[in-house]
Coordinates of C-alpha atoms in Angstrom, one line a residue:
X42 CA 116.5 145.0 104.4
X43 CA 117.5 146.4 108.1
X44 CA 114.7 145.3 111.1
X45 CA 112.9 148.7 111.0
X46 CA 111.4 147.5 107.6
X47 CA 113.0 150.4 105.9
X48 CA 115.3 149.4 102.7
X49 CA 118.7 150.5 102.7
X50 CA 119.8 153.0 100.0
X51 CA 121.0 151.4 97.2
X52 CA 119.0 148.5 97.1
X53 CA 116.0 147.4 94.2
X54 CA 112.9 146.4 96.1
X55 CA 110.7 143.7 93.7
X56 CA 107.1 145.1 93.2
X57 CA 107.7 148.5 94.6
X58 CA 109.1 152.2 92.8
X59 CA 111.3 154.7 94.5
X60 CA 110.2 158.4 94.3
X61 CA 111.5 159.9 91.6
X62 CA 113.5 163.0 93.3
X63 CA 114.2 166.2 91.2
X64 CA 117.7 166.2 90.3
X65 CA 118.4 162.4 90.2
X66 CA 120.1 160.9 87.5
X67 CA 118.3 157.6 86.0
X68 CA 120.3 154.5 87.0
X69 CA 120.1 151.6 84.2
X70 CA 122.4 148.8 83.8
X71 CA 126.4 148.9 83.3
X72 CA 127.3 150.2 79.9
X73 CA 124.0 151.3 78.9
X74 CA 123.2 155.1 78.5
X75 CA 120.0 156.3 78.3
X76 CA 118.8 158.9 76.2
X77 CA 115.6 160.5 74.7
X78 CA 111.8 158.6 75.9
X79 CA 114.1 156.1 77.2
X80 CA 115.4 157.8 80.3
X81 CA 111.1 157.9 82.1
X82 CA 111.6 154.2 82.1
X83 CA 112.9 152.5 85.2
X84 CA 114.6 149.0 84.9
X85 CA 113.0 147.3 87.3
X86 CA 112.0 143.5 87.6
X87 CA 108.9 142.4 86.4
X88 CA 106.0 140.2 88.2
X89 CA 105.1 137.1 86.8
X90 CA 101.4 137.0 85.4
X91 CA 100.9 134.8 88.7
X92 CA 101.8 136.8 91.0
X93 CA 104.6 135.5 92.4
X94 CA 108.0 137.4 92.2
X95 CA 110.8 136.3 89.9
X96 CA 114.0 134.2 91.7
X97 CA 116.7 137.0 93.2
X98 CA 119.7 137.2 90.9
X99 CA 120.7 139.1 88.0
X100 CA 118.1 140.2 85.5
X101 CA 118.6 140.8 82.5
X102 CA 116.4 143.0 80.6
X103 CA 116.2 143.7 76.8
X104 CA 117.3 147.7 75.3
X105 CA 114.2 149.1 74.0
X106 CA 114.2 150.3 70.7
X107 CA 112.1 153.0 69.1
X108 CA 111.6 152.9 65.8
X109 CA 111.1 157.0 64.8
X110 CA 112.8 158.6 61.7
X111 CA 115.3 161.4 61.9
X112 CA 113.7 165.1 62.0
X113 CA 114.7 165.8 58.9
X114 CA 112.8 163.0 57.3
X115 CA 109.8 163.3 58.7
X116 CA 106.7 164.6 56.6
X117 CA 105.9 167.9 56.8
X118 CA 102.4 168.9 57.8
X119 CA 99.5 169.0 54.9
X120 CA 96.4 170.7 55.0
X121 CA 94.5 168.0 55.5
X122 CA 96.1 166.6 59.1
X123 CA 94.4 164.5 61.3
X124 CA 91.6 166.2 63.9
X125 CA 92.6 167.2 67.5
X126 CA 92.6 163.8 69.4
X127 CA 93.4 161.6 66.5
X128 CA 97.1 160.3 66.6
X129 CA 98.6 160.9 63.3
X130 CA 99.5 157.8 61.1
X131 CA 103.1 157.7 59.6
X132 CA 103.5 156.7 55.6
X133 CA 103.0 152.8 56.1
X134 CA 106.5 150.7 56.0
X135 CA 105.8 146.7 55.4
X136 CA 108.5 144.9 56.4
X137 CA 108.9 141.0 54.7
X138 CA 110.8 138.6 56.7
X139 CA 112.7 136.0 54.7
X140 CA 111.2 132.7 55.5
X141 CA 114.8 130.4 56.1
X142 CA 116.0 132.6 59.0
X143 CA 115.1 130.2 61.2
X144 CA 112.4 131.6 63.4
X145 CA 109.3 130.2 64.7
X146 CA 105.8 131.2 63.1
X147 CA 103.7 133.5 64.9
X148 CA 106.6 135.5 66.9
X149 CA 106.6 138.9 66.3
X150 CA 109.6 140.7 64.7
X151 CA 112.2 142.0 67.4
X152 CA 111.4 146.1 66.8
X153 CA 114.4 147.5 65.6
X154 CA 116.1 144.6 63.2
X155 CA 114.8 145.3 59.6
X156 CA 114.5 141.2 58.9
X157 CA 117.1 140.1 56.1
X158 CA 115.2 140.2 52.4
X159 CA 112.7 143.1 53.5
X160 CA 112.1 144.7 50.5
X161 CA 110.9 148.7 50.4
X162 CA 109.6 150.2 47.6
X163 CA 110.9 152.7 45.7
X164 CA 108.0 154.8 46.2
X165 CA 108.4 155.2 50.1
X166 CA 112.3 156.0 49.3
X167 CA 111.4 158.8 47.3
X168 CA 108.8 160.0 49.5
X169 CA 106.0 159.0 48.0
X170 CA 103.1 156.8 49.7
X171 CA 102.8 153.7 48.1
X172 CA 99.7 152.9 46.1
X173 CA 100.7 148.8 46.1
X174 CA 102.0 146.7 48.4
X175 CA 105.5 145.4 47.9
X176 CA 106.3 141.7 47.5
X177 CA 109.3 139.9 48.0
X178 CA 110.9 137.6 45.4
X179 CA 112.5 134.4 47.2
X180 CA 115.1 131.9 45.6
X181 CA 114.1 129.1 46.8
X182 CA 117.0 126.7 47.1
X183 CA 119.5 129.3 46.7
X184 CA 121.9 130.7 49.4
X185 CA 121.9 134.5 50.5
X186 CA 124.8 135.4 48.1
X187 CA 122.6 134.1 45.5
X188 CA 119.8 136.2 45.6
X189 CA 121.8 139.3 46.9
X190 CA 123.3 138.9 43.4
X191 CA 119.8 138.3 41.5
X192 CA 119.0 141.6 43.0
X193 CA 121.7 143.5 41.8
X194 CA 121.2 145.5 38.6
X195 CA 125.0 145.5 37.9
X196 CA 125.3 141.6 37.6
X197 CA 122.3 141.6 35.5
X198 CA 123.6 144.2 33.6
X199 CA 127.4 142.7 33.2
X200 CA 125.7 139.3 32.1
X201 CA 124.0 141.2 29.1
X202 CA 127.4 142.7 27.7
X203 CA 129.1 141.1 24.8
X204 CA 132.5 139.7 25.0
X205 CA 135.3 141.9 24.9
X206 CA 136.3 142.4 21.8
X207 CA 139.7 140.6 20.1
X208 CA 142.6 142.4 18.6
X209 CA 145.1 139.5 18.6
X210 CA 145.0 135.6 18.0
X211 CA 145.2 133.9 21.3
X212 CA 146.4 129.7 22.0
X213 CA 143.9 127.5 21.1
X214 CA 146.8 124.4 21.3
X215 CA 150.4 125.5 22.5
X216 CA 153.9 124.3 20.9
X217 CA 153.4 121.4 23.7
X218 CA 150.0 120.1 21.7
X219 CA 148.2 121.2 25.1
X220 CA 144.8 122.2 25.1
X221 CA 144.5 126.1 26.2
X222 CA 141.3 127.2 28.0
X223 CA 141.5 131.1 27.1
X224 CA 139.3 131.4 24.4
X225 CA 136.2 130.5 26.7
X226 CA 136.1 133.7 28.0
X227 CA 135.0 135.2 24.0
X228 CA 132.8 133.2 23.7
X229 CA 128.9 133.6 23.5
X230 CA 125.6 131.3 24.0
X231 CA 124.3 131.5 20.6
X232 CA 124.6 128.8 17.5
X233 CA 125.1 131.5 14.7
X234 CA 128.7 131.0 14.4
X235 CA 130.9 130.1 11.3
X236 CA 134.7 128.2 12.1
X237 CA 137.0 128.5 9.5
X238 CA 140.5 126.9 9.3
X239 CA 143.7 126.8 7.6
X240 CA 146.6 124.4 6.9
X241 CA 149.4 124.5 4.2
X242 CA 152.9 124.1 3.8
X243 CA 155.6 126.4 5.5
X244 CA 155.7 129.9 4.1
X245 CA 152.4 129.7 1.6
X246 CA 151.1 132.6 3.6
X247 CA 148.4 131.1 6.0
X248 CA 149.2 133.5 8.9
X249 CA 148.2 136.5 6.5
X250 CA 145.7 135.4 4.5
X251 CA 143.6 134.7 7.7
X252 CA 144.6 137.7 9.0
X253 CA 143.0 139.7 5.8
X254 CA 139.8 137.4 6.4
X255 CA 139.1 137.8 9.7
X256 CA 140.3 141.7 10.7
X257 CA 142.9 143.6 8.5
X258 CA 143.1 144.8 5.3
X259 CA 145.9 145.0 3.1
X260 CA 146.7 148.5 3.8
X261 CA 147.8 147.9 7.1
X262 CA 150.9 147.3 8.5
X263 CA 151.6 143.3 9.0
X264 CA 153.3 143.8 12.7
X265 CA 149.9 144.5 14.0
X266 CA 147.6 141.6 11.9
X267 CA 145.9 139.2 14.3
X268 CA 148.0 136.3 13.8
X269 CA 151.7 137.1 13.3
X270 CA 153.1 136.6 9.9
X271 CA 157.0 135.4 9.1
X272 CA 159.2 138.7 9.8
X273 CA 161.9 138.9 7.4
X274 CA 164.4 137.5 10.3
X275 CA 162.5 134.4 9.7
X276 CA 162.1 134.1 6.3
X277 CA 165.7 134.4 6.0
X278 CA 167.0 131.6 8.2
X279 CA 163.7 129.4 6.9
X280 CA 161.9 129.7 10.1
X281 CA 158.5 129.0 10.8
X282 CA 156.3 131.8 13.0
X283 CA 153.2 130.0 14.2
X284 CA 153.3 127.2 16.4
X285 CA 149.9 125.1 17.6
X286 CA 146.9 126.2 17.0
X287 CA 146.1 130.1 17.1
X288 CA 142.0 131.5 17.8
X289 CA 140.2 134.5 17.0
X290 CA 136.9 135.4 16.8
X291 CA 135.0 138.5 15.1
X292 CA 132.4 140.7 16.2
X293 CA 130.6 138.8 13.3
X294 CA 131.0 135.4 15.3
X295 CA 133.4 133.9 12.8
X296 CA 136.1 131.8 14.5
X297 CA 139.4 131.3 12.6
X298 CA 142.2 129.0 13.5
X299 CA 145.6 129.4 12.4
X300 CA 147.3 126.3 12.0
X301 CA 151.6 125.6 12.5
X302 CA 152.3 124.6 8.7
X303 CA 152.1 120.9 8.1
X304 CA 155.0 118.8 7.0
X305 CA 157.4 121.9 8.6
X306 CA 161.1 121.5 8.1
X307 CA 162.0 124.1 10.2
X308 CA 160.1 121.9 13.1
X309 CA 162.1 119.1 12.6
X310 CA 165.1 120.9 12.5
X311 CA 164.2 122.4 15.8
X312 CA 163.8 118.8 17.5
X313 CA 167.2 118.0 16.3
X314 CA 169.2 120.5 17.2
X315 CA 166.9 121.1 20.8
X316 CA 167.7 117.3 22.0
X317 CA 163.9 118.0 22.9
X318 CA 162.6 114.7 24.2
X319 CA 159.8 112.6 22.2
X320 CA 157.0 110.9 23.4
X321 CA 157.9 107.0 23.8
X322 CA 155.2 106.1 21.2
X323 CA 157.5 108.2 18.7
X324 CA 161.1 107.0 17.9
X325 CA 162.4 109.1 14.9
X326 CA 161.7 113.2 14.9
X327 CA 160.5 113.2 11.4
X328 CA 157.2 110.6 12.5
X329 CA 156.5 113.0 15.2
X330 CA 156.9 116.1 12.8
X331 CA 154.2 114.0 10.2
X332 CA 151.8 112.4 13.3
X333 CA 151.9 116.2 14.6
X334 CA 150.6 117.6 11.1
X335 CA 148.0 114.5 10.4
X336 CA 146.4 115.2 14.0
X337 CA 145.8 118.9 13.5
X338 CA 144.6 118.1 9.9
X339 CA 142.1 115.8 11.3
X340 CA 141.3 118.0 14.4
X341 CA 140.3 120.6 11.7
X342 CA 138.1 118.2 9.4
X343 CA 135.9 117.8 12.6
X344 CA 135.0 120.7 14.4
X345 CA 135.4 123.2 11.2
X346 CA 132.8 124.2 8.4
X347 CA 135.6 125.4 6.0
X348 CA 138.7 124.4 6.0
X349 CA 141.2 126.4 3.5
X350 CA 144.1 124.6 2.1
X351 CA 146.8 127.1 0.6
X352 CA 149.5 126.8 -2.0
X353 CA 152.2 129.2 -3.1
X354 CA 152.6 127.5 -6.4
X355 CA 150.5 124.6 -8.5
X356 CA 150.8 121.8 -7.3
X357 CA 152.0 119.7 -4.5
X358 CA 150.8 115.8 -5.1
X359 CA 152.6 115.1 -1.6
X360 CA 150.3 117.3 -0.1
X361 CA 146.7 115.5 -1.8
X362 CA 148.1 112.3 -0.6
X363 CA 148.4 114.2 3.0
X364 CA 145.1 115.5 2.7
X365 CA 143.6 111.9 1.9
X366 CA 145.3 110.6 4.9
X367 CA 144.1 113.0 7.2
X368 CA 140.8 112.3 6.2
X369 CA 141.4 108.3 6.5
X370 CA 142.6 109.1 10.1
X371 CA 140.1 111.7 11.3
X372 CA 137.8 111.4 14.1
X373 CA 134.2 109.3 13.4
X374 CA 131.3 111.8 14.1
X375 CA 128.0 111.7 13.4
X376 CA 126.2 114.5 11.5
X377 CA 122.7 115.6 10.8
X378 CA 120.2 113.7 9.0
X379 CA 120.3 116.2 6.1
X380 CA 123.9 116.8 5.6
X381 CA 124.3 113.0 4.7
X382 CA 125.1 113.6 1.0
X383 CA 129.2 113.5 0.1
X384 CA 130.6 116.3 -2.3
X385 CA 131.2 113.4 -5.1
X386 CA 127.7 113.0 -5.3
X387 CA 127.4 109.7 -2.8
X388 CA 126.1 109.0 0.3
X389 CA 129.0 108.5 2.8
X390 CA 126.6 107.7 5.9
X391 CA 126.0 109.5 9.0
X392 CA 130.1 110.3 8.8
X393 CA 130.6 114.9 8.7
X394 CA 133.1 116.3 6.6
X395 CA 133.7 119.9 6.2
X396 CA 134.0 121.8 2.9
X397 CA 137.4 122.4 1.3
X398 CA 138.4 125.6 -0.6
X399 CA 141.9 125.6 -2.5
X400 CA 143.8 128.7 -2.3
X401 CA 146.3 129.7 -4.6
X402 CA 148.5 132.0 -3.3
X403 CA 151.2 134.2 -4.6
X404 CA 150.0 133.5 -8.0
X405 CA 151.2 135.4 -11.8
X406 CA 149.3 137.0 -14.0
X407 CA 150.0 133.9 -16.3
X408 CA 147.8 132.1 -14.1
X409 CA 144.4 134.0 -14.3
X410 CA 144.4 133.0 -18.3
X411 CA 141.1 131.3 -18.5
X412 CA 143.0 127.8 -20.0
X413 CA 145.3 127.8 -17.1
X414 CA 142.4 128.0 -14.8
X415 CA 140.7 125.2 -16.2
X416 CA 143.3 123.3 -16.2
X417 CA 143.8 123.6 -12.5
X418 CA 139.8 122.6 -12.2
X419 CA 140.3 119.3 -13.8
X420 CA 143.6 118.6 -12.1
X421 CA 142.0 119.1 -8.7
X422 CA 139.3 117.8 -9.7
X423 CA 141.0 114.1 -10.6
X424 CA 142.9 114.0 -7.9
X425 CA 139.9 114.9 -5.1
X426 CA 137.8 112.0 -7.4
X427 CA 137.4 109.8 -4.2
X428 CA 137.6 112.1 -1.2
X429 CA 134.2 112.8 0.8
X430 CA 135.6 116.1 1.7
X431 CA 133.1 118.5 -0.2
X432 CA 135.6 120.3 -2.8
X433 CA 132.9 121.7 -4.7
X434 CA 129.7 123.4 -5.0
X435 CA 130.4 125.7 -2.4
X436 CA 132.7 128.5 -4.0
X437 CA 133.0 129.9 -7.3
X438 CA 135.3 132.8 -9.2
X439 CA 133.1 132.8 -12.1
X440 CA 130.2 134.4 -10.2
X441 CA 132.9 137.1 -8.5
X442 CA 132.9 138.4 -12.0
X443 CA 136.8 138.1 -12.5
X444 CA 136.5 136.6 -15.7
X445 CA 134.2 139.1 -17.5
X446 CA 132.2 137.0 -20.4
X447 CA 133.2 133.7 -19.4
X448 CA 130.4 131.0 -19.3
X449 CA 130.1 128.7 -16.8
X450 CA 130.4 125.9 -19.0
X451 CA 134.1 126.5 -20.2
X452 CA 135.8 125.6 -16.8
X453 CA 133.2 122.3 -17.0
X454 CA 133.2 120.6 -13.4
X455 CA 134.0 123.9 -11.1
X456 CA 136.0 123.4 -7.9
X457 CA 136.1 125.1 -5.1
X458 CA 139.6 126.8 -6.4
X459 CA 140.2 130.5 -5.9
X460 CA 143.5 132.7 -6.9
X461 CA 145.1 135.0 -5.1
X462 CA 147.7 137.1 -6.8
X463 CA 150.9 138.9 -5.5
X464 CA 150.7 141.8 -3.0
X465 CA 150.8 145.3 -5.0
X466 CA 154.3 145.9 -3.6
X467 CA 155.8 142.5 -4.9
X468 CA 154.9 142.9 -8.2
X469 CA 153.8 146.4 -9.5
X470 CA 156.7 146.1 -12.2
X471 CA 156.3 142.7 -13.3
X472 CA 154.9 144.2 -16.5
X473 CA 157.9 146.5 -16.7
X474 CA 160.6 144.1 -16.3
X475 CA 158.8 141.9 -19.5
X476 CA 160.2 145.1 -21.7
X477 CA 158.2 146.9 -23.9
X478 CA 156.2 145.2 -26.8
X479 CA 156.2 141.7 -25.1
X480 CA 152.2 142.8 -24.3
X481 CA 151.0 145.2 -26.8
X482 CA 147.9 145.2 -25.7
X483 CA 148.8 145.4 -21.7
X484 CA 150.6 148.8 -22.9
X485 CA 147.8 150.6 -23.5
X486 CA 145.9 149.9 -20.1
X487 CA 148.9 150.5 -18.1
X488 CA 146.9 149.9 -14.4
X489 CA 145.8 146.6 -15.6
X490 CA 147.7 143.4 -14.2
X491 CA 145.3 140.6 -16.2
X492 CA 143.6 140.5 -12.8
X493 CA 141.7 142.5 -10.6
X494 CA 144.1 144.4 -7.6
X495 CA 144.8 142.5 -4.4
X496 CA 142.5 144.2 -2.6
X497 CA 139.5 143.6 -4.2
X498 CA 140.5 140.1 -4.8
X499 CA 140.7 139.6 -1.3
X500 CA 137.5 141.0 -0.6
X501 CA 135.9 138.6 -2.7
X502 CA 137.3 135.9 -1.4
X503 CA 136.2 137.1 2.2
X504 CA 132.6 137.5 0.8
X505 CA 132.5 133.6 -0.7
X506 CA 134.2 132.3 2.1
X507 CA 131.5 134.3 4.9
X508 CA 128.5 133.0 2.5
X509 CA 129.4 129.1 3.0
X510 CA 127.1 127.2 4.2
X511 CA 127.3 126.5 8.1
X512 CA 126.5 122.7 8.4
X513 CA 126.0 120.9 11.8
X514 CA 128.8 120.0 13.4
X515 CA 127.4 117.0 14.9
X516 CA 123.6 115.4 15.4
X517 CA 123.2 118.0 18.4
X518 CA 123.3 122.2 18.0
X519 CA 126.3 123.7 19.3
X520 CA 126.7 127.2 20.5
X521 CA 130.2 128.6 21.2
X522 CA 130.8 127.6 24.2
X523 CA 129.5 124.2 23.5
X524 CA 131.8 124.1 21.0
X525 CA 135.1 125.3 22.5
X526 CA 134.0 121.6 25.1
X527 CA 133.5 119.8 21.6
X528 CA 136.3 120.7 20.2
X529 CA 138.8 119.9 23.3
X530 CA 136.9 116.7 23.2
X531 CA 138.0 115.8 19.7
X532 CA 141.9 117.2 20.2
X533 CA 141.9 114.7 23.3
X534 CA 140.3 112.0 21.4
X535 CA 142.6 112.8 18.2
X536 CA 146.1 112.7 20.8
X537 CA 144.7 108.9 22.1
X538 CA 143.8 107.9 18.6
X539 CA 144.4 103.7 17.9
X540 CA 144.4 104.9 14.3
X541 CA 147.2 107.0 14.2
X542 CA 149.0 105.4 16.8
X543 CA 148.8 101.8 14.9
X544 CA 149.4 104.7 11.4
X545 CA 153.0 106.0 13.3
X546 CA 153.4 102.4 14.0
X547 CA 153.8 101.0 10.3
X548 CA 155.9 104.2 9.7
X549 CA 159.1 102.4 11.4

């Protein structure tokens, strides 16, 4: 301030306002341009409710904000406005702060900053005036990404979709015997589910008959089932096509797992000739080859309700003496209360077994003669005498009316047996190549084979194996997903097993 009292120009004098001189431009801070009911305003220093003048220095002074809508959203006027005098009132806007922000109760909202979480109704979006106040739904305990999502309609929406749907067996367990985690992703929270596997020897056809069960018909071509069958490539250098464990699941929630075939020869010959290196439990190829088969045997007695055993021709002994050691060897798990009661009739504890079904594949018409088919009965009858596996009651061809006028009583004890003849393009002329008058009779009905077609044999079988009964898997209620954890449980308990480790032990 110069002596004469006067300010100099340029200068801010606390407590006093310059005249405001037609023409002037208004003067705010650096970097802040002023615009609309902003530019009557003067940025001067306030006085202290005191009285006494703030310290000289820099002062910083917050940006107004006005909250006002654009023009074009404004309401238009009604009839019924407001009288002269009375300030109009705006549609009302409630705006909810989120209570973890961080600030202190009883300050006021800075005007401007819509607080994070404030909810507005969809009513005041659309124009509308609200008839209820809106309320705000807090997660407590949850972070910000957390309820953003809980607030979207397309995560709610994406969690409500079923899984995508399968059109070709994926790795349950690789070549390696390694547990593979991409089955989780078809799976489902819900305990209606059916699993259904499948062992056998090398080329019985397991690859296509759980194809036909599961998705394909026999009409279609076999390069596109769900689990790859032997090409003809294969076949002819005795190759085997699936290795591991192969999983699919239907729309129906029916898992099916395709097993490598047990016993393989064409395994063994691959560790040969490979130099692939053991595991230094194992000493000799052909005890890994049978340890591999007996742990995927007794992976499949635990964590399946059916488990179909095929045969190409009747019968293997070998193969009932691999079955009752598989069972010796398989995993201790308890089962519910009511599913105590062994096929054979005793009680075999709190210990779960699956059923068995006994598939003849690739049979003759010879074999659908109603002695041959008893005679299979009793034979796997006897020689199932002392398993707890439950190998009957559960399946029946008798009631798939195959046998027209047959009584139940002629087979005697039933098994769960079931034949399934040649594909219609491996033996349409079986008949012809006989010559004629070895069938007299079969030469008057020339579309009848002594069984029904393929086709309709297989769809039988589909509808008795889809109608077994679904027993717990363990004394708790799985769902899918619990059982996909359940069932890599048991593989890694089956791999660590003392029993078959002290069982490839006496094998040296």
């Amino acid at each position: 301030m110069s002596e004469s009292g006067h300010s100099q120009p340029g200068m801010f004098v606390p407590g006093r306002r310059r005249r405001r001189r037609r023409g002037d431009r208004d003067v705010g801070p650096p970097g802040q341009n002023l615009s609309g009911p902003s530019r009557d305003r003067e940025y001067l220093p306030r006085e202290r409710r005191d009285g006494s003048e703030d310290p000289p220095g820099p002062v910083i002074q917050k940006t107004p904000i006005i909250l006002a809508k654009p023009p074009g959203e404004r309401a238009k006027p009604s009839s019924n406005a407001p009288p002269p005098g009375v300030p109009a009132l705006d549609k009302p806007i409630m705006l909810m702060k989120a209570r973890d922000d961080g600030s202190k109760p009883g300050v006021p909202v800075e005007a401007g900053a819509q607080p994070s979480g404030s909810v507005l109704s969809k009513v005041e979006r659309e124009g509308q005036r609200p008839t209820q106040p809106v309320y705000q739904i807090q997660n407590r305990g949850m972070g910000a990404s957390a309820s953003s999502s809980a607030l979207d309609p397309m995560v709610g929406q994406s969690k409500l979709l079923p899984p995508e749907k399968m059109k070709h067996g994926i790795k349950l367990v690789d070549d390696q015997m390694n547990w593979c985690d991409s089955a989780m992703e078809y799976l489902r929270d819900q305990t209606d589910m059916l699993v259904v596997g499948v062992i056998g020897l090398q080329g019985a056809g397991k690859s296509t008959v759980m194809s036909l069960l599961s998705a394909n018909t026999p009409d279609d071509d076999q390069r596109s089932y769900v689990f790859r069958a032997q090409s003809q490539e294969i076949k002819e250098r005795g190759g085997n096509q699936s290795t591991g464990i192969d999983f699919f699941i239907t729309q129906e929630r029916v898992i099916f797992l395709d097993t490598q075939p047990i016993l393989s020869p064409s395994i063994l010959d691959h560790l040969i000739n490979n130099d692939r290196k053991l595991p230094p439990e194992y000493n000799l190829p052909h005890m890994y080859v049978e340890i591999q088969s007996l742990q995927i045997a007794a992976f499949l007695f635990t964590v399946c309700h059916v488990v179909i055993v095929v045969q190409d021709w009747f019968t293997d002994i070998n193969l009932y003496r691999f079955l009752q050691t598989a069972e010796m060897l398989k995993p201790s798990t308890p089962s519910a209360s009511h599913d105590s009661t062994g096929s054979s009739g005793g009680d075999d504890g709190a210990e779960y077994y699956p059923h068995i079904v006994f598939l003849q594949n690739k049979t003759r018409r010879d074999d659908f003669s109603p002695r041959n088919v008893k005679n299979m009965h009793l034979v796997v009858d006897k020689l199932m005498a002392h398993s707890h596996l439950k190998y009957k009651g559960t399946l029946s061809m008798l009631d798939c009316n195959i046998f027209p006028g047959l009584g139940r009583d002629y087979v005697g004890t039933e098994v769960n047996l079931f034949l399934l003849p040649l594909q219609e393009n491996d033996g349409d002329d079986s008949l012809m190549k006989a010559g004629p008058g070895t069938y007299p009779l079969f030469s008057l009905l020339p579309g009848y084979k002594g069984h029904p077609s393929f086709s309709t044999m297989v769809s039988k079988l589909r509808s008795q194996i889809l109608a077994m009964p679904r027993c717990q898997l363990s004394h708790t209620i799985l769902t899918e997903k619990n059982w996909f954890h359940y069932a890599a449980r048991i593989w890694d308990g089956v791999k660590k097993s003392s029993a078959l480790s002290e069982y490839s032990r006496l094998l040296c």
